[in-house]
Amino acid sequence: MKVNCMNKRKLQIGVIGDSQIRSDLQYKIAYEIGQEIAHSGSILICGGRGGVMLAATKGAYDAKGISIGILPAGVEDEELSPYLTVRIPTFLHWGRNPLVVLASEGVIACGGNIGTLSELAYAALYDRPIVCITSIPGWSQEIGERGSLQNPPVSEQIYHAETGIEAVKKIIEVISTSK
Amino acid sequence: MKVNCMNKRKLQIGVIGDSQIRSDLQYKIAYEIGQEIAHSGSILICGGRGGVMLAATKGAYDAKGISIGILPAGVEDEELSPYLTVRIPTFLHWGRNPLVVLASEGVIACGGNIGTLSELAYAALYDRPIVCITSIPGWSQEIGERGSLQNPPVSEQIYHAETGIEAVKKIIEVISTSK
Amino acid sequence: MKVNCMNKRKLQIGVIGDSQIRSDLQYKIAYEIGQEIAHSGSILICGGRGGVMLAATKGAYDAKGISIGILPAGVEDEELSPYLTVRIPTFLHWGRNPLVVLASEGVIACGGNIGTLSELAYAALYDRPIVCITSIPGWSQEIGERGSLQNPPVSEQIYHAETGIEAVKKIIEVISTSK
Amino acid sequence: MKVNCMNKRKLQIGVIGDSQIRSDLQYKIAYEIGQEIAHSGSILICGGRGGVMLAATKGAYDAKGISIGILPAGVEDEELSPYLTVRIPTFLHWGRNPLVVLASEGVIACGGNIGTLSELAYAALYDRPIVCITSIPGWSQEIGERGSLQNPPVSEQIYHAETGIEAVKKIIEVISTSK
């Protein structure tokens, strides 16, 4: 009964970060991440709302890619990105953060405050590889430079990148080699 | 900032029912539901495992459609349908049932036992239209004939159908007119 | 390291039903359930809000008992019962329903509409014994008379009672013998 | 209808940290935290398992206090603390971490690795005051010294303490003045 259709499945890559953009550079990098995920033929996973999520889903949208939003409430939400291909309402409030990470085979963090920190911690709990953008202030920079979420730090699956294209190439490489 | 990309979004239709097939007819109808969802250009949402879910995702797969599985645990699961296009692990155990319904703009029930009953109740709680297959024994038949999940029963969004094709046409019609 | 403190632990008994009282009799029975749970030295578990929950927690409160509310959002909630000893906010919306049942070693249903139906289905999924009050209209009556949540019905852990006192005695007996 | 029973409600104080004890000092402080929570007449909230949770619940138990465990799965769990007064199974896996924090009006962190980091981030997301034990290595020390979970850091509700008694006094003071 079981057949192998796995080889046709697209990679699912998560993008996390601030829900309000802090700088033009952050917008540019987040957009580039979404665009590059689409160009690679992968699916973008995110929390489906503003800031880094909006920029990344717009990047994916413009490149004809697929993006999926795991939403904190329903679709009646003023902050919803209009660029989502699929919307998954959860009504779990912040409790949806672990689901964003779980739906991703690997995660790229771009800036980010306490919501992003919760997602980074969950990525470590659920063994998802992480690429942190270190050129953008926020938890992605601090954890990227620290090199670990473990405490005390141990060498593990925290990678870092300066640009969106570099980040996507890295996470695809890490996911592919860990399979 | 807000643009209208909504008109290009595909409908998301949930399929729920027994995790073990009870009869050839149930398999045939579940398969047909998945096939028809794909033919209509919609996305199939389900719990991602065996029985009705497996049959429906195979139907969608054979018809080159997209199906999304909201999983109770991770992807290391012997009962996982191999026909899923996108897999959303949750590690919420039975707690993922409400999410299957929430990710669906309308739900088709085909047979089903207590897990399906929990999803039907959640579909009513979250105001998702429901089509119950009444030709298959289980909660879809009993609730389809009862005509309501409310208690005492009131006329509401419970529709019924005999075949898979009829069920998909009905749920698309109901979702489309309720928008 | 492991010591046996188990024998001192109080039973945890769930009470579910309409969030708005339908009749004086329903209020009376729900109040009596809470009172009798307290008299038995058990802990009352519920969703922490109005209707049957309010009546039962008032019964427990007046009898100097302990009640715990598993809340759909936070404690800033106009519908919160003021009689709760412990409040567990979840911000999981209706997603908290399975948790009410899981926190209970056995469940008493008193009336109830679709929210209660979701909890009854979850009680069956998680193997919690159930006593349904059949003297009050709603899902407790219909499922109590049906005698099963399985479909097709099988003889299982659905018990029924006419009064609150009878219901509490029955659920304590069932929980105690199943240990 | 609404009456004021609030003034009799006990404080609910969360204790988080490593699920395996790292040092005798950590055990001693965690035990002391539980003991002091009990002496203050408050309720101890935790994840209900080993390490810091076990030590703290033993402290509360020896001092005749009440402790509540919000469990990742069910009660059939070898790592469960035997000192819990109330057990709340959730079957949400790591997804129960936000619930531990939400059930607490304030949180004390004692050491801790990635699970604790996820809980600290959620405490900030849900505006729960935090006291970090800085005499124990782990995220409680690092975040306690950083003084903030925000990024960039801002002065907020992160307090620190060296001993268990000091930590409990501080969190009670902070919760009481913030009401």
XYZ file of C-alpha atoms in Angstrom:
716
model
C 0.000 0.000 0.000
C 2.792 2.338 0.940
C 4.296 3.940 -2.164
C 7.217 6.257 -2.502
C 5.883 9.638 -3.514
C 8.295 11.346 -1.135
C 10.830 12.310 -3.764
C 8.317 14.668 -5.350
C 7.523 16.487 -2.153
C 8.732 20.098 -1.970
C 10.864 21.228 0.974
C 9.039 23.261 3.617
C 11.150 26.168 4.880
C 10.098 28.383 7.779
C 10.748 32.113 7.981
C 10.519 33.841 11.361
C 11.310 37.360 12.580
C 9.852 40.684 13.697
C 6.170 41.282 13.030
C 7.062 44.907 12.337
C 9.939 45.728 9.985
C 12.805 47.616 11.691
C 14.785 48.752 8.637
C 14.844 48.772 4.848
C 17.629 46.204 4.947
C 15.475 43.833 6.998
C 12.608 44.195 4.514
C 14.977 43.588 1.603
C 16.492 40.468 3.141
C 13.127 39.020 4.176
C 11.748 39.657 0.686
C 14.824 38.006 -0.823
C 14.401 34.957 1.438
C 10.832 34.474 0.213
C 11.844 34.982 -3.402
C 14.717 32.517 -3.145
C 12.554 29.899 -1.415
C 10.150 30.170 -4.365
C 12.973 30.018 -6.915
C 14.259 26.847 -5.271
C 10.862 25.214 -5.698
C 10.317 25.011 -1.925
C 7.274 25.998 0.136
C 7.499 28.962 2.514
C 6.020 28.437 5.985
C 5.395 31.373 8.328
C 3.074 32.861 10.923
C 1.137 34.598 8.159
C 1.087 38.154 9.429
C 3.106 41.423 9.136
C 6.731 42.497 9.114
C 9.206 39.816 8.085
C 6.299 37.465 7.289
C 4.679 39.993 4.952
C 7.961 40.772 3.179
C 8.871 37.108 2.740
C 5.428 36.089 1.478
C 5.480 38.995 -0.981
C 8.851 37.778 -2.228
C 7.462 34.284 -2.688
C 4.295 35.611 -4.296
C 6.151 37.746 -6.830
C 8.263 34.705 -7.745
C 5.122 32.555 -8.238
C 5.923 30.441 -5.184
C 3.723 28.839 -2.549
C 3.469 30.162 1.005
C 1.523 28.786 3.949
C 0.529 30.854 6.990
C -0.069 29.212 10.361
C -2.312 31.885 11.882
C -2.770 32.780 15.578
C -6.531 33.227 15.157
C -8.806 33.178 12.103
C -8.642 34.752 8.650
C -10.532 37.850 9.810
C -7.306 39.536 10.858
C -6.239 42.973 9.687
C -2.577 42.033 9.957
C -2.868 38.981 7.707
C -0.474 38.875 4.782
C -2.493 39.027 1.536
C 0.230 37.008 -0.215
C -0.472 33.646 1.387
C -1.356 30.715 -0.863
C -2.762 28.650 2.003
C -4.071 29.903 5.326
C -4.216 27.662 8.397
C -6.240 29.371 11.153
C -5.577 27.864 14.596
C -7.167 30.107 17.264
C -4.264 29.040 19.526
C -2.982 32.623 20.005
C 0.798 32.611 20.653
C 0.389 28.861 21.070
C 0.651 28.613 17.291
C 4.379 29.475 17.369
C 5.558 25.870 17.882
C 3.397 24.850 14.912
C 5.166 27.284 12.574
C 8.459 25.648 13.448
C 7.093 22.091 13.323
C 5.658 22.636 9.848
C 9.148 23.651 8.690
C 11.960 21.207 7.894
C 14.357 24.043 8.642
C 13.974 27.637 9.823
C 15.500 30.972 8.789
C 15.392 33.736 11.419
C 15.647 37.384 10.332
C 15.836 39.745 13.318
C 13.087 39.075 15.795
C 12.009 39.779 19.346
C 10.389 37.563 22.031
C 7.994 35.805 19.633
C 10.948 34.842 17.460
C 12.881 33.735 20.535
C 10.057 31.354 21.453
C 10.194 29.946 17.917
C 13.977 29.550 18.023
C 13.697 27.665 21.310
C 11.016 25.415 19.802
C 13.134 24.819 16.699
C 15.837 23.501 19.028
C 13.330 21.442 21.044
C 11.988 19.856 17.850
C 15.425 19.435 16.230
C 14.803 21.723 13.300
C 17.986 23.118 11.699
C 18.262 26.907 12.019
C 19.965 29.593 9.920
C 20.220 32.956 11.678
C 20.626 36.166 9.684
C 23.394 37.978 11.581
C 23.299 41.211 9.575
C 19.971 42.189 11.166
C 19.697 43.180 14.867
C 17.434 41.059 17.033
C 17.501 37.484 18.310
C 18.680 36.121 14.938
C 21.851 38.167 15.306
C 22.414 37.388 18.970
C 21.755 33.644 18.674
C 23.614 33.472 15.343
C 26.697 34.956 16.987
C 26.271 32.793 20.104
C 26.176 29.764 17.786
C 23.896 27.701 20.018
C 20.577 27.762 21.837
C 21.793 25.214 24.354
C 22.964 26.481 27.717
C 25.880 25.980 28.199
C 26.418 26.423 24.441
C 27.336 23.333 22.473
C 28.175 23.022 18.845
C 24.892 22.221 17.130
C 22.602 23.057 14.261
C 22.772 26.872 14.383
C 24.096 28.244 11.109
C 24.374 31.866 10.105
C 24.187 33.918 6.931
C 24.463 37.553 5.898
C 22.066 37.631 2.972
C 18.717 36.087 2.118
C 20.073 34.087 -0.817
C 22.913 32.705 1.286
C 20.455 31.763 4.052
C 18.150 29.833 1.727
C 21.034 27.991 0.048
C 22.399 27.058 3.471
C 19.120 25.795 4.944
C 18.375 23.708 1.819
C 21.847 22.194 2.008
C 21.482 21.381 5.709
C 17.993 19.888 5.337
C 19.071 17.840 2.333
C 22.167 16.390 3.973
C 20.325 15.573 7.212
C 17.736 13.424 5.381
C -0.242 47.880 1.323
C -3.140 45.457 1.302
C -3.684 44.044 -2.179
C -6.361 41.739 -3.394
C -4.765 38.401 -4.166
C -7.707 36.634 -2.583
C -9.484 35.820 -5.825
C -6.651 33.518 -6.833
C -6.694 31.540 -3.623
C -7.883 27.945 -3.922
C -10.688 26.674 -1.701
C -9.593 24.506 1.228
C -11.942 21.544 1.755
C -11.654 19.182 4.715
C -12.306 15.450 4.556
C -12.942 13.551 7.787
C -13.978 9.994 8.590
C -12.836 6.608 9.893
C -9.093 6.017 10.162
C -9.763 2.439 9.072
C -11.934 1.753 6.026
C -15.122 -0.178 6.850
C -16.250 -1.161 3.329
C -15.339 -1.004 -0.342
C -18.074 1.563 -0.828
C -16.539 3.816 1.818
C -13.129 3.578 0.128
C -14.676 4.335 -3.259
C -16.563 7.383 -2.000
C -13.576 8.755 -0.062
C -11.343 8.292 -3.119
C -13.936 10.035 -5.276
C -14.141 12.960 -2.837
C -10.384 13.488 -3.093
C -10.426 13.161 -6.872
C -13.289 15.617 -7.220
C -11.667 18.136 -4.871
C -8.583 17.999 -7.122
C -10.652 18.300 -10.295
C -12.356 21.382 -8.874
C -8.968 23.021 -8.341
C -9.402 23.033 -4.554
C -6.978 21.926 -1.830
C -7.782 18.851 0.260
C -7.246 19.196 4.025
C -7.224 16.161 6.304
C -5.626 14.522 9.330
C -3.037 12.901 7.068
C -3.287 9.277 8.122
C -5.131 6.063 7.150
C -8.640 5.005 6.165
C -10.781 7.754 4.675
C -7.787 10.110 4.764
C -5.599 7.698 2.786
C -8.302 7.030 0.206
C -9.105 10.723 -0.264
C -5.456 11.791 -0.555
C -4.858 8.988 -3.094
C -7.810 10.285 -5.105
C -6.374 13.797 -5.018
C -2.892 12.533 -5.833
C -4.018 10.543 -8.866
C -5.856 13.621 -10.126
C -2.730 15.792 -9.695
C -4.284 17.748 -6.839
C -2.845 19.216 -3.649
C -3.493 17.717 -0.225
C -2.377 18.925 3.196
C -2.178 16.714 6.274
C -2.471 18.168 9.774
C -0.682 15.427 11.687
C -1.164 14.349 15.333
C 2.595 13.909 15.857
C 5.569 14.083 13.477
C 6.300 12.678 10.038
C 7.841 9.503 11.477
C 4.460 7.797 11.583
C 3.743 4.430 10.019
C 0.143 5.382 9.382
C 0.982 8.532 7.443
C -0.577 8.785 3.995
C 2.206 8.795 1.375
C 0.013 10.927 -0.928
C 0.247 14.205 0.983
C 1.659 17.231 -0.816
C 2.264 19.146 2.425
C 2.682 17.710 5.905
C 2.036 19.795 9.022
C 3.294 17.935 12.119
C 1.770 19.284 15.341
C 2.630 16.907 18.230
C -0.757 17.884 19.704
C -2.094 14.288 19.675
C -5.908 14.283 19.331
C -5.659 18.013 20.000
C -4.942 18.434 16.297
C -8.551 17.590 15.383
C -9.850 21.167 15.759
C -7.011 22.331 13.490
C -8.103 20.024 10.661
C -11.519 21.633 10.752
C -10.195 25.171 11.158
C -7.922 24.797 8.128
C -10.993 23.866 6.074
C -13.523 26.348 4.711
C -16.014 23.492 4.666
C -15.921 19.846 5.730
C -17.104 16.577 4.193
C -17.665 13.678 6.615
C -17.592 10.104 5.331
C -18.532 7.596 8.041
C -16.518 8.142 11.186
C -16.378 7.255 14.846
C -15.508 9.326 17.968
C -12.593 11.198 16.345
C -14.890 12.266 13.536
C -17.573 13.235 16.063
C -15.074 15.555 17.787
C -14.314 17.141 14.404
C -18.001 17.544 13.556
C -18.585 19.264 16.907
C -15.624 21.573 16.238
C -16.889 22.324 12.725
C -20.118 23.534 14.347
C -18.213 25.502 17.039
C -16.115 27.240 14.367
C -19.025 27.751 11.955
C -17.655 25.585 9.165
C -20.304 24.288 6.749
C -20.628 20.482 6.789
C -21.714 17.916 4.212
C -22.382 14.473 5.669
C -22.248 11.361 3.478
C -25.409 9.487 4.522
C -24.777 6.352 2.448
C -21.951 5.288 4.785
C -22.626 4.121 8.383
C -21.008 6.114 11.168
C -21.430 9.620 12.557
C -21.713 11.148 9.058
C -24.863 9.105 8.499
C -26.343 9.698 11.938
C -25.670 13.455 12.004
C -26.617 13.802 8.325
C -30.004 12.262 9.060
C -30.401 14.252 12.285
C -29.750 17.400 10.214
C -28.121 19.320 13.043
C -25.375 19.178 15.657
C -27.214 21.600 17.886
C -29.194 20.187 20.785
C -32.140 20.667 20.525
C -31.687 20.400 16.741
C -32.087 23.601 14.758
C -31.974 24.070 11.030
C -28.358 24.977 10.268
C -25.411 24.229 8.038
C -25.587 20.418 7.927
C -26.036 19.230 4.368
C -26.014 15.655 3.147
C -25.016 13.761 0.035
C -24.998 10.186 -1.209
C -21.920 10.233 -3.433
C -18.467 11.811 -3.343
C -19.049 13.964 -6.408
C -22.335 15.251 -5.025
C -20.673 16.037 -1.692
C -17.871 18.073 -3.258
C -20.236 20.013 -5.516
C -22.452 20.781 -2.519
C -19.663 21.953 -0.191
C -18.175 24.188 -2.920
C -21.579 25.698 -3.547
C -22.184 26.327 0.152
C -18.727 27.825 0.771
C -19.013 30.034 -2.313
C -22.443 31.420 -1.446
C -21.490 32.051 2.197
C -18.558 34.297 1.200
C 13.455 8.364 44.719
C 9.926 7.516 43.701
C 7.626 7.564 46.741
C 4.002 6.676 46.963
C 2.071 9.840 47.702
C -0.660 8.773 45.305
C -3.041 7.483 47.930
C -3.454 10.984 49.317
C -4.302 12.547 46.007
C -7.886 13.791 45.629
C -9.999 12.614 42.699
C -10.411 15.119 39.873
C -13.962 15.146 38.498
C -14.978 17.143 35.433
C -18.320 18.879 35.020
C -19.461 19.896 31.535
C -22.675 21.329 30.123
C -24.384 24.432 28.744
C -22.633 27.757 29.258
C -26.073 29.286 29.748
C -28.541 27.674 32.135
C -31.724 26.435 30.404
C -33.946 25.738 33.437
C -34.121 25.962 37.236
C -33.778 22.190 37.377
C -30.521 22.315 35.412
C -29.116 24.957 37.778
C -30.204 22.900 40.792
C -28.577 19.714 39.503
C -25.352 21.431 38.443
C -25.122 23.135 41.854
C -25.728 19.785 43.556
C -22.997 18.133 41.475
C -20.476 20.729 42.617
C -21.605 20.484 46.224
C -21.413 16.680 46.215
C -17.953 16.701 44.580
C -16.796 18.951 47.429
C -18.482 16.787 50.077
C -16.714 13.724 48.678
C -13.358 15.454 49.094
C -12.749 15.527 45.338
C -11.603 18.401 43.125
C -14.020 19.873 40.582
C -12.588 20.513 37.090
C -14.460 22.635 34.554
C -14.137 25.220 31.803
C -14.421 27.989 34.385
C -17.161 30.109 32.891
C -20.979 30.518 33.036
C -24.064 28.288 33.111
C -23.468 24.779 34.377
C -19.867 25.694 35.240
C -20.944 28.657 37.355
C -23.619 26.652 39.179
C -21.281 23.728 39.872
C -18.406 25.919 41.095
C -20.823 27.808 43.363
C -21.955 24.470 44.785
C -18.364 23.474 45.423
C -17.526 26.898 46.852
C -20.423 26.875 49.299
C -19.340 23.410 50.462
C -15.737 24.608 50.992
C -14.457 22.515 48.096
C -11.769 23.107 45.501
C -12.542 23.889 41.876
C -10.185 24.411 38.968
C -11.129 26.259 35.781
C -9.354 25.535 32.488
C -10.052 28.826 30.735
C -10.365 29.496 26.983
C -8.440 32.785 27.256
C -7.110 34.739 30.239
C -8.553 35.784 33.582
C -9.836 39.092 32.192
C -13.106 37.494 31.120
C -16.513 38.811 32.096
C -17.993 35.335 32.013
C -15.465 33.842 34.438
C -16.929 32.073 37.437
C -15.916 33.963 40.621
C -16.024 30.699 42.571
C -12.878 29.105 41.155
C -10.098 28.160 43.554
C -7.514 27.844 40.777
C -7.617 29.428 37.347
C -5.658 27.998 34.415
C -5.692 30.457 31.494
C -4.796 28.797 28.178
C -5.518 31.254 25.322
C -6.368 28.164 23.227
C -9.966 29.293 22.566
C -12.249 26.248 22.031
C -9.012 24.264 21.854
C -9.121 24.154 25.654
C -12.064 21.724 25.619
C -9.906 18.565 25.370
C -7.878 19.840 28.333
C -10.950 20.073 30.573
C -11.635 16.416 29.893
C -7.994 15.347 30.201
C -7.664 17.030 33.594
C -10.623 14.952 34.790
C -10.440 11.303 35.823
C -14.114 11.068 34.986
C -16.685 13.490 33.558
C -20.292 14.378 34.428
C -22.346 15.964 31.632
C -25.409 18.057 32.487
C -27.303 19.158 29.367
C -25.019 20.753 26.843
C -24.818 21.810 23.231
C -21.997 21.575 20.640
C -19.194 22.548 23.063
C -20.308 19.776 25.390
C -20.534 17.367 22.446
C -16.885 18.103 21.599
C -15.955 17.359 25.220
C -17.952 14.118 25.260
C -16.189 12.989 22.088
C -12.822 13.839 23.658
C -13.740 11.991 26.856
C -14.276 8.906 24.696
C -11.035 9.508 22.739
C -9.074 9.798 25.984
C -10.887 6.942 27.731
C -12.422 9.009 30.493
C -15.516 7.450 32.091
C -18.666 9.523 31.548
C -21.884 9.946 33.523
C -24.649 11.672 31.565
C -27.502 13.421 33.368
C -30.569 12.208 31.443
C -33.136 14.371 33.247
C -31.828 17.510 31.493
C -32.332 18.093 27.733
C -29.200 18.455 25.629
C -26.384 16.139 24.574
C -26.125 14.606 28.067
C -29.663 13.311 27.671
C -29.286 12.163 24.081
C -25.930 10.422 24.595
C -27.024 9.053 27.977
C -30.034 7.419 26.346
C -27.980 6.243 23.349
C -25.584 4.612 25.856
C -22.489 5.025 23.687
C -20.443 7.569 21.769
C -19.105 4.890 19.451
C -20.722 4.522 16.054
C -22.091 1.878 15.692
C -22.888 1.970 19.431
C -21.052 -0.519 21.616
C -21.415 -1.138 25.292
C -18.791 1.072 26.952
C -18.184 3.613 29.706
C -21.313 5.780 29.327
C -23.305 5.761 32.544
C -26.371 7.818 33.340
C -27.989 9.403 36.367
C -31.065 11.463 37.174
C -29.749 13.607 40.012
C -26.517 15.352 40.861
C -25.855 13.266 43.939
C -26.422 10.045 42.026
C -24.094 11.234 39.246
C -21.231 12.034 41.629
C -21.575 8.751 43.500
C -21.580 6.872 40.188
C -18.528 8.604 38.699
C -16.521 8.114 41.912
C -17.433 4.444 41.926
C -16.458 4.012 38.280
C -13.156 5.874 38.628
C -12.279 3.959 41.792
C -12.974 0.519 40.328
C -11.102 1.280 37.101
C -7.883 2.128 38.976
C -24.325 37.568 40.341
C -20.649 38.396 40.392
C -19.273 38.208 43.925
C -15.844 39.008 45.192
C -14.208 35.764 46.241
C -10.950 36.902 44.683
C -9.325 38.025 47.893
C -9.276 34.469 49.149
C -7.589 33.073 46.076
C -4.034 31.838 46.574
C -1.238 33.151 44.352
C -0.114 30.774 41.585
C 3.688 30.798 41.181
C 5.462 28.954 38.368
C 8.812 27.197 38.754
C 10.808 26.346 35.628
C 14.289 24.956 35.019
C 16.309 21.905 33.984
C 14.484 18.576 33.857
C 17.691 16.998 35.136
C 19.476 18.485 38.148
C 22.990 19.774 37.349
C 24.343 20.303 40.876
C 23.545 19.911 44.564
C 23.167 23.666 44.810
C 20.524 23.656 42.083
C 18.585 20.917 43.889
C 18.826 22.816 47.162
C 17.594 26.084 45.662
C 14.751 24.426 43.740
C 13.664 22.574 46.890
C 13.814 25.832 48.847
C 11.688 27.609 46.231
C 8.971 24.973 46.551
C 9.137 25.046 50.335
C 8.927 28.826 50.464
C 6.010 28.922 48.002
C 4.171 26.537 50.340
C 5.100 28.563 53.435
C 3.740 31.699 51.768
C 0.395 29.978 51.227
C 0.767 30.091 47.441
C 0.242 27.333 44.878
C 3.240 25.973 42.976
C 2.743 25.508 39.208
C 5.216 23.502 37.124
C 5.631 21.056 34.260
C 5.260 18.165 36.698
C 8.304 16.090 35.870
C 11.940 15.661 36.962
C 14.894 17.849 37.906
C 13.988 21.311 39.162
C 10.301 20.373 39.026
C 10.810 17.308 41.212
C 12.909 19.207 43.748
C 10.469 22.095 43.957
C 7.394 19.888 44.301
C 9.150 17.873 47.014
C 9.861 21.130 48.839
C 6.218 22.123 48.590
C 5.055 18.641 49.585
C 7.259 18.525 52.707
C 5.889 21.924 53.712
C 2.269 20.716 53.239
C 1.762 22.969 50.221
C -0.175 22.525 46.995
C 1.500 21.913 43.657
C -0.034 21.549 40.206
C 1.707 19.854 37.280
C 0.826 20.745 33.693
C 1.976 17.539 32.010
C 3.231 17.037 28.428
C 1.316 13.759 28.064
C -0.711 11.668 30.494
C -0.156 10.457 34.054
C 1.440 7.205 32.862
C 4.870 8.832 32.753
C 7.916 7.450 34.512
C 9.350 10.925 34.964
C 6.285 12.309 36.736
C 6.924 13.914 40.095
C 5.152 11.880 42.805
C 4.734 15.063 44.887
C 2.042 16.744 42.794
C -1.263 17.577 44.447
C -3.056 18.061 41.121
C -2.067 16.635 37.744
C -3.226 18.211 34.491
C -2.433 15.894 31.565
C -2.458 17.720 28.204
C -1.025 15.403 25.504
C 0.328 18.589 23.864
C 3.985 17.458 24.087
C 6.299 20.510 24.310
C 3.217 22.526 23.402
C 2.328 22.449 27.095
C 5.171 24.855 27.946
C 3.144 28.034 27.305
C 0.427 26.634 29.583
C 2.831 26.281 32.515
C 3.645 29.959 32.220
C 0.045 31.032 31.631
C -1.143 29.201 34.746
C 1.407 31.192 36.763
C 0.939 34.774 37.890
C 4.712 35.024 38.021
C 7.577 32.670 37.191
C 10.840 31.713 38.907
C 13.556 30.246 36.649
C 16.309 28.090 38.154
C 18.931 27.130 35.582
C 17.374 25.673 32.475
C 18.111 24.789 28.886
C 16.037 25.159 25.676
C 12.736 24.098 27.267
C 13.200 26.752 29.929
C 14.147 29.298 27.262
C 10.844 28.621 25.471
C 9.016 29.192 28.764
C 10.923 32.413 29.477
C 10.019 33.712 26.010
C 6.368 32.819 26.621
C 6.431 34.493 30.035
C 7.479 37.676 28.240
C 4.856 37.188 25.491
C 2.114 36.760 28.104
C 3.406 39.528 30.404
C 4.196 37.315 33.359
C 6.769 38.767 35.772
C 9.973 36.719 35.955
C 12.585 36.174 38.656
C 15.781 34.525 37.387
C 18.087 32.661 39.770
C 21.533 33.944 38.748
C 23.563 31.676 41.048
C 22.765 28.645 38.858
C 24.206 28.230 35.339
C 21.727 27.998 32.483
C 19.249 30.377 30.861
C 18.108 31.741 34.242
C 21.630 33.033 34.833
C 22.174 34.351 31.324
C 18.783 36.097 31.044
C 18.967 37.288 34.665
C 22.290 38.974 33.927
C 21.057 40.305 30.568
C 18.088 41.833 32.466
C 15.662 41.530 29.567
C 14.192 39.111 27.059
C 13.464 41.908 24.606
C 15.876 42.424 21.762
C 17.287 45.061 21.890
C 17.099 44.792 25.694
C 14.756 47.192 27.454
C 14.178 47.623 31.155
C 11.264 45.346 31.953
C 9.970 42.702 34.333
C 13.103 40.530 34.663
C 14.185 40.368 38.285
C 16.967 38.266 39.726
C 17.763 36.518 42.982
C 20.543 34.408 44.455
C 18.562 32.154 46.760
C 15.222 30.376 46.667
C 13.774 32.335 49.575
C 14.794 35.637 48.032
C 13.266 34.590 44.690
C 9.893 33.697 46.208
C 9.726 36.889 48.267
C 10.570 38.931 45.171
C 8.007 37.285 42.861
C 5.241 37.632 45.472
C 6.106 41.298 45.906
C 6.087 41.912 42.155
C 2.817 40.047 41.550
C 1.144 41.808 44.476
C 2.159 45.309 43.423
C 1.198 44.704 39.780
C -2.406 43.798 40.713
